[in-house]
mmCIF file of N, CA and C in Angstrom:
data_model
loop_
_atom_site.group_PDB
_atom_site.id
_atom_site.type_symbol
_atom_site.label_atom_id
_atom_site.label_comp_id
_atom_site.label_asym_id
_atom_site.label_seq_id
_atom_site.Cartn_x
_atom_site.Cartn_y
_atom_site.Cartn_z
ATOM 1 N N MET A 1 0.831 -1.175 0.000
ATOM 2 C CA MET A 1 0.000 0.000 0.000
ATOM 3 C C MET A 1 0.880 1.244 0.000
ATOM 4 N N LEU A 2 0.495 2.226 -0.811
ATOM 5 C CA LEU A 2 1.210 3.489 -0.887
ATOM 6 C C LEU A 2 0.349 4.607 -0.323
ATOM 7 N N THR A 3 0.983 5.514 0.395
ATOM 8 C CA THR A 3 0.333 6.779 0.688
ATOM 9 C C THR A 3 1.058 7.818 -0.153
ATOM 10 N N HIS A 4 0.336 8.816 -0.578
ATOM 11 C CA HIS A 4 0.947 9.838 -1.414
ATOM 12 C C HIS A 4 0.366 11.204 -1.080
ATOM 13 N N GLU A 5 1.179 12.218 -1.336
ATOM 14 C CA GLU A 5 0.778 13.597 -1.073
ATOM 15 C C GLU A 5 1.421 14.473 -2.136
ATOM 16 N N LEU A 6 0.617 15.266 -2.815
ATOM 17 C CA LEU A 6 1.117 16.198 -3.814
ATOM 18 C C LEU A 6 1.342 17.542 -3.157
ATOM 19 N N LEU A 7 2.572 18.009 -3.194
ATOM 20 C CA LEU A 7 2.910 19.350 -2.697
ATOM 21 C C LEU A 7 2.804 20.286 -3.898
ATOM 22 N N ARG A 8 1.623 20.829 -4.126
ATOM 23 C CA ARG A 8 1.331 21.620 -5.322
ATOM 24 C C ARG A 8 2.258 22.821 -5.475
ATOM 25 N N ASP A 9 2.564 23.495 -4.386
ATOM 26 C CA ASP A 9 3.415 24.686 -4.475
ATOM 27 C C ASP A 9 4.840 24.354 -4.903
ATOM 28 N N LYS A 10 5.284 23.143 -4.659
ATOM 29 C CA LYS A 10 6.635 22.716 -5.034
ATOM 30 C C LYS A 10 6.654 21.835 -6.280
ATOM 31 N N GLY A 11 5.503 21.286 -6.659
ATOM 32 C CA GLY A 11 5.445 20.402 -7.820
ATOM 33 C C GLY A 11 6.079 19.050 -7.552
ATOM 34 N N ILE A 12 5.978 18.602 -6.306
ATOM 35 C CA ILE A 12 6.599 17.345 -5.888
ATOM 36 C C ILE A 12 5.533 16.437 -5.280
ATOM 37 N N VAL A 13 5.613 15.145 -5.588
ATOM 38 C CA VAL A 13 4.727 14.177 -4.949
ATOM 39 C C VAL A 13 5.568 13.316 -4.003
ATOM 40 N N LEU A 14 5.087 13.183 -2.770
ATOM 41 C CA LEU A 14 5.727 12.325 -1.774
ATOM 42 C C LEU A 14 5.017 10.980 -1.791
ATOM 43 N N ILE A 15 5.783 9.908 -1.904
ATOM 44 C CA ILE A 15 5.223 8.559 -1.902
ATOM 45 C C ILE A 15 5.855 7.787 -0.752
ATOM 46 N N ARG A 16 4.989 7.168 0.066
ATOM 47 C CA ARG A 16 5.458 6.400 1.210
ATOM 48 C C ARG A 16 4.845 5.005 1.168
ATOM 49 N N PRO A 17 5.645 3.983 0.852
ATOM 50 C CA PRO A 17 5.121 2.613 0.923
ATOM 51 C C PRO A 17 4.844 2.235 2.373
ATOM 52 N N GLN A 18 3.659 1.683 2.615
ATOM 53 C CA GLN A 18 3.269 1.253 3.961
ATOM 54 C C GLN A 18 3.155 -0.266 4.033
ATOM 55 N N GLY A 19 3.561 -0.933 2.993
ATOM 56 C CA GLY A 19 3.457 -2.378 2.872
ATOM 57 C C GLY A 19 3.551 -2.726 1.399
ATOM 58 N N PRO A 20 3.360 -3.972 1.039
ATOM 59 C CA PRO A 20 3.445 -4.350 -0.373
ATOM 60 C C PRO A 20 2.526 -3.494 -1.251
ATOM 61 N N ILE A 21 3.047 -3.104 -2.405
ATOM 62 C CA ILE A 21 2.298 -2.264 -3.335
ATOM 63 C C ILE A 21 1.148 -3.062 -3.928
ATOM 64 N N GLU A 22 -0.027 -2.435 -3.954
ATOM 65 C CA GLU A 22 -1.234 -3.074 -4.474
ATOM 66 C C GLU A 22 -1.538 -2.551 -5.877
ATOM 67 N N ALA A 23 -2.350 -3.275 -6.618
ATOM 68 C CA ALA A 23 -2.651 -2.947 -8.012
ATOM 69 C C ALA A 23 -3.222 -1.537 -8.171
ATOM 70 N N GLY A 24 -4.042 -1.078 -7.262
ATOM 71 C CA GLY A 24 -4.672 0.224 -7.402
ATOM 72 C C GLY A 24 -3.857 1.395 -6.886
ATOM 73 N N ASP A 25 -2.720 1.130 -6.272
ATOM 74 C CA ASP A 25 -1.932 2.201 -5.664
ATOM 75 C C ASP A 25 -1.475 3.241 -6.683
ATOM 76 N N PHE A 26 -0.888 2.809 -7.772
ATOM 77 C CA PHE A 26 -0.382 3.765 -8.748
ATOM 78 C C PHE A 26 -1.501 4.398 -9.556
ATOM 79 N N GLU A 27 -2.645 3.734 -9.638
ATOM 80 C CA GLU A 27 -3.801 4.352 -10.278
ATOM 81 C C GLU A 27 -4.269 5.546 -9.441
ATOM 82 N N SER A 28 -4.252 5.415 -8.119
ATOM 83 C CA SER A 28 -4.659 6.534 -7.262
ATOM 84 C C SER A 28 -3.617 7.651 -7.275
ATOM 85 N N VAL A 29 -2.331 7.312 -7.402
ATOM 86 C CA VAL A 29 -1.293 8.337 -7.526
ATOM 87 C C VAL A 29 -1.507 9.094 -8.841
ATOM 88 N N ALA A 30 -1.782 8.380 -9.918
ATOM 89 C CA ALA A 30 -1.998 9.009 -11.223
ATOM 90 C C ALA A 30 -3.198 9.948 -11.199
ATOM 91 N N LYS A 31 -4.247 9.609 -10.466
ATOM 92 C CA LYS A 31 -5.432 10.472 -10.390
ATOM 93 C C LYS A 31 -5.104 11.827 -9.759
ATOM 94 N N VAL A 32 -4.106 11.856 -8.895
ATOM 95 C CA VAL A 32 -3.685 13.106 -8.262
ATOM 96 C C VAL A 32 -2.659 13.832 -9.130
ATOM 97 N N VAL A 33 -1.729 13.091 -9.704
ATOM 98 C CA VAL A 33 -0.614 13.663 -10.447
ATOM 99 C C VAL A 33 -1.018 14.124 -11.857
ATOM 100 N N ASP A 34 -1.850 13.367 -12.531
ATOM 101 C CA ASP A 34 -2.193 13.684 -13.925
ATOM 102 C C ASP A 34 -2.811 15.069 -14.108
ATOM 103 N N PRO A 35 -3.776 15.481 -13.273
ATOM 104 C CA PRO A 35 -4.313 16.839 -13.440
ATOM 105 C C PRO A 35 -3.245 17.923 -13.222
ATOM 106 N N TYR A 36 -2.339 17.685 -12.278
ATOM 107 C CA TYR A 36 -1.260 18.645 -12.040
ATOM 108 C C TYR A 36 -0.361 18.744 -13.275
ATOM 109 N N ILE A 37 0.007 17.602 -13.838
ATOM 110 C CA ILE A 37 0.860 17.591 -15.032
ATOM 111 C C ILE A 37 0.139 18.250 -16.204
ATOM 112 N N GLU A 38 -1.137 17.982 -16.354
ATOM 113 C CA GLU A 38 -1.910 18.586 -17.440
ATOM 114 C C GLU A 38 -1.915 20.109 -17.316
ATOM 115 N N GLN A 39 -2.007 20.600 -16.108
ATOM 116 C CA GLN A 39 -2.054 22.036 -15.877
ATOM 117 C C GLN A 39 -0.674 22.691 -15.962
ATOM 118 N N ASN A 40 0.381 21.987 -15.507
ATOM 119 C CA ASN A 40 1.715 22.590 -15.398
ATOM 120 C C ASN A 40 2.749 22.041 -16.363
ATOM 121 N N GLY A 41 2.412 21.005 -17.095
ATOM 122 C CA GLY A 41 3.338 20.454 -18.083
ATOM 123 C C GLY A 41 4.244 19.358 -17.562
ATOM 124 N N LYS A 42 4.707 19.477 -16.331
ATOM 125 C CA LYS A 42 5.616 18.489 -15.733
ATOM 126 C C LYS A 42 5.432 18.463 -14.231
ATOM 127 N N LEU A 43 5.949 17.413 -13.641
ATOM 128 C CA LEU A 43 6.052 17.304 -12.196
ATOM 129 C C LEU A 43 7.524 17.508 -11.872
ATOM 130 N N ARG A 44 7.838 18.396 -10.946
ATOM 131 C CA ARG A 44 9.244 18.692 -10.647
ATOM 132 C C ARG A 44 9.962 17.509 -10.025
ATOM 133 N N GLY A 45 9.229 16.672 -9.274
ATOM 134 C CA GLY A 45 9.916 15.552 -8.666
ATOM 135 C C GLY A 45 9.000 14.586 -7.949
ATOM 136 N N VAL A 46 9.567 13.413 -7.684
ATOM 137 C CA VAL A 46 8.934 12.380 -6.876
ATOM 138 C C VAL A 46 9.920 12.060 -5.763
ATOM 139 N N LEU A 47 9.438 12.102 -4.535
ATOM 140 C CA LEU A 47 10.255 11.751 -3.383
ATOM 141 C C LEU A 47 9.665 10.494 -2.765
ATOM 142 N N ILE A 48 10.444 9.427 -2.768
ATOM 143 C CA ILE A 48 10.007 8.152 -2.202
ATOM 144 C C ILE A 48 10.643 8.027 -0.828
ATOM 145 N N GLU A 49 9.806 7.951 0.188
ATOM 146 C CA GLU A 49 10.289 7.848 1.562
ATOM 147 C C GLU A 49 10.038 6.428 2.067
ATOM 148 N N ALA A 50 11.117 5.637 2.110
ATOM 149 C CA ALA A 50 10.991 4.242 2.533
ATOM 150 C C ALA A 50 12.329 3.734 3.054
ATOM 151 N N ALA A 51 12.284 2.968 4.113
ATOM 152 C CA ALA A 51 13.503 2.353 4.648
ATOM 153 C C ALA A 51 13.947 1.194 3.757
ATOM 154 N N SER A 52 12.976 0.524 3.132
ATOM 155 C CA SER A 52 13.272 -0.579 2.210
ATOM 156 C C SER A 52 12.108 -0.725 1.249
ATOM 157 N N PHE A 53 12.309 -1.473 0.183
ATOM 158 C CA PHE A 53 11.255 -1.684 -0.798
ATOM 159 C C PHE A 53 10.408 -2.871 -0.358
ATOM 160 N N PRO A 54 9.100 -2.664 -0.166
ATOM 161 C CA PRO A 54 8.248 -3.737 0.344
ATOM 162 C C PRO A 54 7.782 -4.741 -0.708
ATOM 163 N N GLY A 55 8.054 -4.485 -1.980
ATOM 164 C CA GLY A 55 7.635 -5.395 -3.042
ATOM 165 C C GLY A 55 6.188 -5.158 -3.455
ATOM 166 N N TRP A 56 5.676 -6.043 -4.278
ATOM 167 C CA TRP A 56 4.316 -5.955 -4.787
ATOM 168 C C TRP A 56 3.506 -7.102 -4.216
ATOM 169 N N ASP A 57 2.220 -6.884 -4.033
ATOM 170 C CA ASP A 57 1.392 -7.959 -3.483
ATOM 171 C C ASP A 57 0.897 -8.924 -4.553
ATOM 172 N N SER A 58 1.068 -8.556 -5.846
ATOM 173 C CA SER A 58 0.609 -9.423 -6.929
ATOM 174 C C SER A 58 1.298 -9.016 -8.228
ATOM 175 N N PHE A 59 1.152 -9.854 -9.229
ATOM 176 C CA PHE A 59 1.675 -9.524 -10.548
ATOM 177 C C PHE A 59 0.939 -8.316 -11.118
ATOM 178 N N ALA A 60 -0.345 -8.201 -10.845
ATOM 179 C CA ALA A 60 -1.132 -7.050 -11.315
ATOM 180 C C ALA A 60 -0.585 -5.748 -10.730
ATOM 181 N N ALA A 61 -0.099 -5.776 -9.499
ATOM 182 C CA ALA A 61 0.491 -4.594 -8.878
ATOM 183 C C ALA A 61 1.785 -4.205 -9.587
ATOM 184 N N LEU A 62 2.593 -5.182 -9.942
ATOM 185 C CA LEU A 62 3.821 -4.916 -10.697
ATOM 186 C C LEU A 62 3.475 -4.279 -12.036
ATOM 187 N N VAL A 63 2.498 -4.807 -12.733
ATOM 188 C CA VAL A 63 2.088 -4.273 -14.037
ATOM 189 C C VAL A 63 1.589 -2.833 -13.887
ATOM 190 N N SER A 64 0.817 -2.561 -12.848
ATOM 191 C CA SER A 64 0.319 -1.211 -12.593
ATOM 192 C C SER A 64 1.482 -0.244 -12.365
ATOM 193 N N HIS A 65 2.476 -0.672 -11.621
ATOM 194 C CA HIS A 65 3.669 0.134 -11.361
ATOM 195 C C HIS A 65 4.408 0.420 -12.670
ATOM 196 N N LEU A 66 4.612 -0.596 -13.476
ATOM 197 C CA LEU A 66 5.317 -0.425 -14.750
ATOM 198 C C LEU A 66 4.543 0.494 -15.700
ATOM 199 N N ARG A 67 3.223 0.392 -15.710
ATOM 200 C CA ARG A 67 2.404 1.291 -16.543
ATOM 201 C C ARG A 67 2.577 2.741 -16.099
ATOM 202 N N PHE A 68 2.575 2.966 -14.789
ATOM 203 C CA PHE A 68 2.759 4.321 -14.277
ATOM 204 C C PHE A 68 4.107 4.874 -14.735
ATOM 205 N N VAL A 69 5.156 4.081 -14.604
ATOM 206 C CA VAL A 69 6.487 4.520 -15.026
ATOM 207 C C VAL A 69 6.489 4.811 -16.525
ATOM 208 N N ARG A 70 5.934 3.914 -17.326
ATOM 209 C CA ARG A 70 5.888 4.102 -18.779
ATOM 210 C C ARG A 70 5.158 5.389 -19.156
ATOM 211 N N ASP A 71 4.054 5.658 -18.493
ATOM 212 C CA ASP A 71 3.226 6.807 -18.847
ATOM 213 C C ASP A 71 3.735 8.134 -18.291
ATOM 214 N N HIS A 72 4.603 8.093 -17.284
ATOM 215 C CA HIS A 72 4.986 9.328 -16.607
ATOM 216 C C HIS A 72 6.484 9.645 -16.614
ATOM 217 N N HIS A 73 7.343 8.743 -16.998
ATOM 218 C CA HIS A 73 8.774 8.977 -16.803
ATOM 219 C C HIS A 73 9.300 10.215 -17.545
ATOM 220 N N ARG A 74 8.713 10.582 -18.640
ATOM 221 C CA ARG A 74 9.160 11.773 -19.376
ATOM 222 C C ARG A 74 8.568 13.060 -18.812
ATOM 223 N N LEU A 75 7.637 12.937 -17.902
ATOM 224 C CA LEU A 75 6.938 14.102 -17.360
ATOM 225 C C LEU A 75 7.368 14.434 -15.938
ATOM 226 N N ILE A 76 8.374 13.718 -15.433
ATOM 227 C CA ILE A 76 8.886 13.935 -14.078
ATOM 228 C C ILE A 76 10.353 14.297 -14.182
ATOM 229 N N THR A 77 10.725 15.454 -13.620
ATOM 230 C CA THR A 77 12.097 15.943 -13.743
ATOM 231 C C THR A 77 13.094 15.135 -12.923
ATOM 232 N N LYS A 78 12.782 14.879 -11.641
ATOM 233 C CA LYS A 78 13.718 14.183 -10.769
ATOM 234 C C LYS A 78 13.002 13.190 -9.876
ATOM 235 N N ILE A 79 13.732 12.147 -9.481
ATOM 236 C CA ILE A 79 13.213 11.167 -8.539
ATOM 237 C C ILE A 79 14.253 10.999 -7.440
ATOM 238 N N ALA A 80 13.809 11.016 -6.196
ATOM 239 C CA ALA A 80 14.719 10.845 -5.053
ATOM 240 C C ALA A 80 14.116 9.810 -4.106
ATOM 241 N N ALA A 81 14.999 9.038 -3.503
ATOM 242 C CA ALA A 81 14.545 8.028 -2.538
ATOM 243 C C ALA A 81 15.285 8.246 -1.228
#
C-alpha cells in the first residue's frame, strides 16, 4: 500500500510505501498527479520515503507500477529516494 501527497506549491509528490504495493496504488497516484501535469506540463519531482522496498502484493500490482512509469517517466524531472 502506498500513501501519497502532492505538494502543489513545489510540484513534488511524496510517496510512502506502507506495505506491499497493491494494483490500485499507482492508479490513485496518477489520479492526483495527472491533473497537475496537465495544468503545469511536468512534475518537478517524486520523493520516495521508505527504509526498504516492500515489493508488490501481486503480478497485477507490478504491471500497474510499470504502466505508471511508462506513462509518466518523461513528465517527471527528478526522482529521489
